[in-house]
Amino acid sequence: MTVSAEPLPESDLREVIGLLVRLIESAGALIIFTGAVWAFVQFLRAGTGGAGGGARVDGFNRIRLGLGRFLVLGLEFQLAGDVLRTAVAPSFTEIGQLAAIAAIRTALNYFLGREIAQERAEIERAASAPPPAATGRPA
Amino acid sequence: MTDAPHLAAVAVTVLGLAAAVAAGRLTRAVRPALAVLLDFLTAAGLIGLSGDPGWDGVLTAAAVIALRRLLGAGLRLSRAAPRR
C-alpha cells in the first residue's frame, strides 16, 4: 500500500502565488495612483496660492520630487510582484511577457532613481546658494 | 475588475492634464508643465501595466513609456543647453 503525501499541491501553490501577485501589484498601482492624486492636489494648491517666484519654483521641484518617490515606491512593489511570479514555472509566453514587463519596470526604476537624485541635488544647491543680496555687490 | 487599471490610468491622465496647467501657472513656463504632464503619463502607463496586460498591452505600454522618457530627456537637454 502506497501513501501519497503531498504537502502542497502545485495547483494550490499557483493559486496562492497568483493571489499574492495580484495583491502586491494592486498595492503598487494604488501607491502610484495615490501619488498622482497627491501631486495633483499639491500642484493645484501651489498653482492657486500667492507665493513669490522663488518659492513657486522651489515648491514645484519639491512636488515633482514627491511624485517621483511615489512612482519609485509603486514600481518596487510591482517588481516584487514580478519576482514572485517567477516562483511558479510559467509557460514560455508568460516568461516572455514577464521578462518584457520586468525590463520596462527595472529600466524605469533606474532612470527615475537618477532623476530623483538630480532633482534633490538641484534643490540642495538652491537651498545652500547665498541670497542675491549677500553676493557682495555694491548697493 | 479587469477594467480597474485601465480606468485608473485614464483618471491619472486627466489629473496630469490639470496638474500640468496648474504647474504652468505656478512656474509661468511651458517646459516644466510638459515635464509634469510626462510624469503623470508615465504613472498612467505603469498603472496600465498592472494586472494581466497581454502582449499587445505590454508592447503598447513599452512603446508609449519609452517615447515619453525620450521626450522628457529631450526637454531636459534643451533646458541644460546654454542660452545665447
XYZ file of C-alpha atoms in Angstrom:
223
model
C 0.000 0.000 0.000
C 1.453 3.336 -1.028
C 0.583 6.546 0.734
C 0.974 9.731 -1.319
C 1.536 12.656 0.992
C 1.805 15.893 -0.999
C 2.431 18.828 1.345
C 1.068 21.460 -1.018
C -0.273 20.573 -4.479
C 1.178 22.684 -7.322
C -2.229 23.958 -8.336
C -2.809 25.310 -4.807
C 0.647 26.901 -4.818
C -0.129 28.568 -8.151
C -3.385 29.911 -6.761
C -1.771 31.262 -3.590
C 1.059 32.908 -5.537
C -1.389 34.300 -8.090
C -3.385 35.885 -5.282
C -0.240 37.321 -3.668
C 0.984 38.707 -7.006
C -2.385 40.349 -7.586
C -2.334 41.857 -4.089
C 1.223 43.213 -4.411
C 0.655 44.568 -7.933
C -2.577 46.242 -6.803
C -0.699 47.794 -3.876
C 1.910 49.150 -6.316
C -0.762 50.558 -8.645
C -2.584 52.055 -5.646
C 0.608 53.767 -4.455
C 1.211 55.249 -7.917
C -2.424 56.386 -8.135
C -2.248 57.917 -4.630
C 0.974 59.713 -5.591
C -0.672 61.124 -8.709
C -3.693 62.372 -6.734
C -1.395 63.830 -4.027
C 0.755 65.617 -6.632
C -2.365 66.893 -8.395
C -3.727 68.397 -5.148
C -0.318 69.918 -4.327
C 0.035 71.466 -7.799
C -3.490 72.819 -7.578
C -2.852 74.339 -4.145
C 0.531 75.755 -5.158
C -0.768 76.994 -8.527
C -3.617 78.913 -6.951
C -1.524 80.170 -3.980
C 0.058 83.587 -3.845
C 3.698 82.612 -3.229
C 6.538 84.589 -4.819
C 8.665 83.465 -7.798
C 11.486 81.674 -5.893
C 9.085 79.917 -3.522
C 6.942 78.889 -6.504
C 9.825 77.185 -8.340
C 11.034 75.594 -5.078
C 7.524 74.291 -4.396
C 7.272 72.951 -7.947
C 10.544 70.996 -7.599
C 9.502 69.569 -4.235
C 6.166 68.345 -5.595
C 7.875 66.686 -8.576
C 10.347 65.044 -6.211
C 7.439 63.734 -4.121
C 5.665 62.359 -7.198
C 8.900 60.670 -8.327
C 9.248 58.992 -4.922
C 5.693 57.636 -5.123
C 6.419 56.297 -8.632
C 9.608 54.549 -7.487
C 7.857 53.028 -4.439
C 4.974 51.755 -6.585
C 7.430 50.361 -9.132
C 9.291 48.489 -6.414
C 6.045 46.838 -5.305
C 5.339 45.844 -8.893
C 8.857 44.461 -9.305
C 8.295 42.413 -6.134
C 5.181 41.014 -7.818
C 7.286 40.111 -10.882
C 9.813 38.295 -8.692
C 7.016 36.354 -7.031
C 5.580 35.410 -10.416
C 8.798 33.594 -11.278
C 8.182 31.265 -8.302
C 5.774 29.118 -10.309
C 7.014 27.651 -13.578
C 5.041 29.552 -16.223
C 4.756 28.847 -19.939
C 7.224 30.360 -22.419
C 4.687 33.009 -23.445
C 4.226 34.020 -19.807
C 8.003 34.101 -19.282
C 8.358 36.392 -22.317
C 5.656 38.760 -21.055
C 7.140 38.720 -17.569
C 10.606 39.497 -18.959
C 9.249 42.393 -21.034
C 7.292 43.911 -18.132
C 10.166 43.417 -15.664
C 12.608 45.011 -18.145
C 10.340 48.060 -18.564
C 9.881 48.415 -14.799
C 13.579 47.917 -13.992
C 14.705 50.456 -16.597
C 12.113 52.964 -15.384
C 13.141 52.396 -11.773
C 16.776 53.098 -12.697
C 16.016 56.264 -14.653
C 13.534 57.564 -12.069
C 16.112 56.985 -9.326
C 18.664 59.017 -11.287
C 16.160 61.809 -11.907
C 15.246 61.960 -8.221
C 18.938 62.204 -7.256
C 19.418 65.028 -9.800
C 16.310 66.860 -8.615
C 17.361 66.521 -4.959
C 20.856 67.837 -5.768
C 19.293 70.848 -7.526
C 17.065 71.588 -4.522
C 20.029 71.285 -2.128
C 22.156 73.528 -4.371
C 19.382 76.131 -4.467
C 18.976 75.929 -0.671
C 22.711 76.363 0.010
C 23.223 79.185 -2.534
C 23.596 82.612 -0.898
C 20.698 85.024 -1.406
C 21.208 87.680 -4.127
C 21.676 90.453 -1.523
C 24.676 88.655 0.014
C 26.770 88.358 -3.164
C 28.990 91.332 -2.238
C 27.647 93.600 -4.969
C 27.679 97.278 -4.023
C 24.237 98.632 -3.219
C -12.500 44.239 -12.250
C -10.013 43.915 -15.110
C -11.030 47.407 -16.221
C -9.907 48.957 -12.918
C -6.255 49.547 -14.003
C -7.477 50.999 -17.298
C -9.903 53.349 -15.529
C -7.222 54.393 -13.032
C -4.789 55.071 -15.898
C -7.362 57.262 -17.656
C -8.047 59.126 -14.376
C -4.312 59.748 -13.862
C -4.027 61.054 -17.437
C -6.869 63.526 -16.796
C -5.285 64.575 -13.469
C -1.978 65.015 -15.305
C -3.517 67.421 -17.805
C -4.978 69.510 -14.977
C -1.740 69.324 -12.946
C 0.250 70.461 -15.996
C -1.977 73.526 -16.287
C -1.507 74.224 -12.551
C 2.273 73.712 -12.878
C 2.300 76.112 -15.834
C 0.573 78.723 -13.668
C 2.997 78.007 -10.834
C 6.230 78.349 -12.803
C 4.926 80.577 -15.624
C 6.773 78.395 -18.158
C 5.725 75.705 -20.633
C 8.661 73.301 -20.214
C 8.093 72.422 -16.517
C 4.393 71.955 -17.242
C 5.262 69.473 -20.009
C 7.641 67.657 -17.651
C 4.815 67.311 -15.108
C 2.483 66.002 -17.807
C 5.118 63.413 -18.822
C 5.481 62.293 -15.182
C 1.736 61.751 -14.886
C 1.559 59.952 -18.232
C 4.390 57.666 -17.098
C 2.395 56.937 -13.924
C -0.641 56.147 -16.089
C 1.468 53.775 -18.220
C 2.725 51.972 -15.100
C -0.796 51.553 -13.754
C -1.899 50.250 -17.164
C 0.847 47.608 -16.995
C -0.505 46.116 -13.755
C -2.927 43.217 -13.966
C -2.685 40.952 -16.985
C -1.989 43.188 -19.990
C -1.138 40.555 -22.649
C 1.416 41.038 -25.453
C -0.402 43.927 -27.144
C -0.746 45.772 -23.840
C 2.904 45.190 -22.912
C 4.255 46.330 -26.292
C 1.992 49.381 -26.423
C 2.865 50.406 -22.845
C 6.597 49.871 -23.539
C 6.483 51.966 -26.707
C 4.490 54.763 -25.057
C 6.667 54.858 -21.911
C 9.878 54.811 -23.999
C 8.563 57.655 -26.159
C 7.593 59.684 -23.073
C 11.001 59.174 -21.426
C 12.690 60.157 -24.721
C 10.618 63.340 -24.898
C 11.382 64.038 -21.220
C 15.117 63.586 -21.857
C 14.828 65.954 -24.822
C 13.159 68.558 -22.627
C 15.924 68.262 -20.019
C 18.623 68.557 -22.688
C 17.072 71.702 -24.108
C 16.841 73.131 -20.556
C 20.530 72.371 -19.951
C 21.673 73.912 -23.261
C 23.464 77.256 -22.847
C 21.411 80.303 -23.867
C 22.813 82.866 -26.275
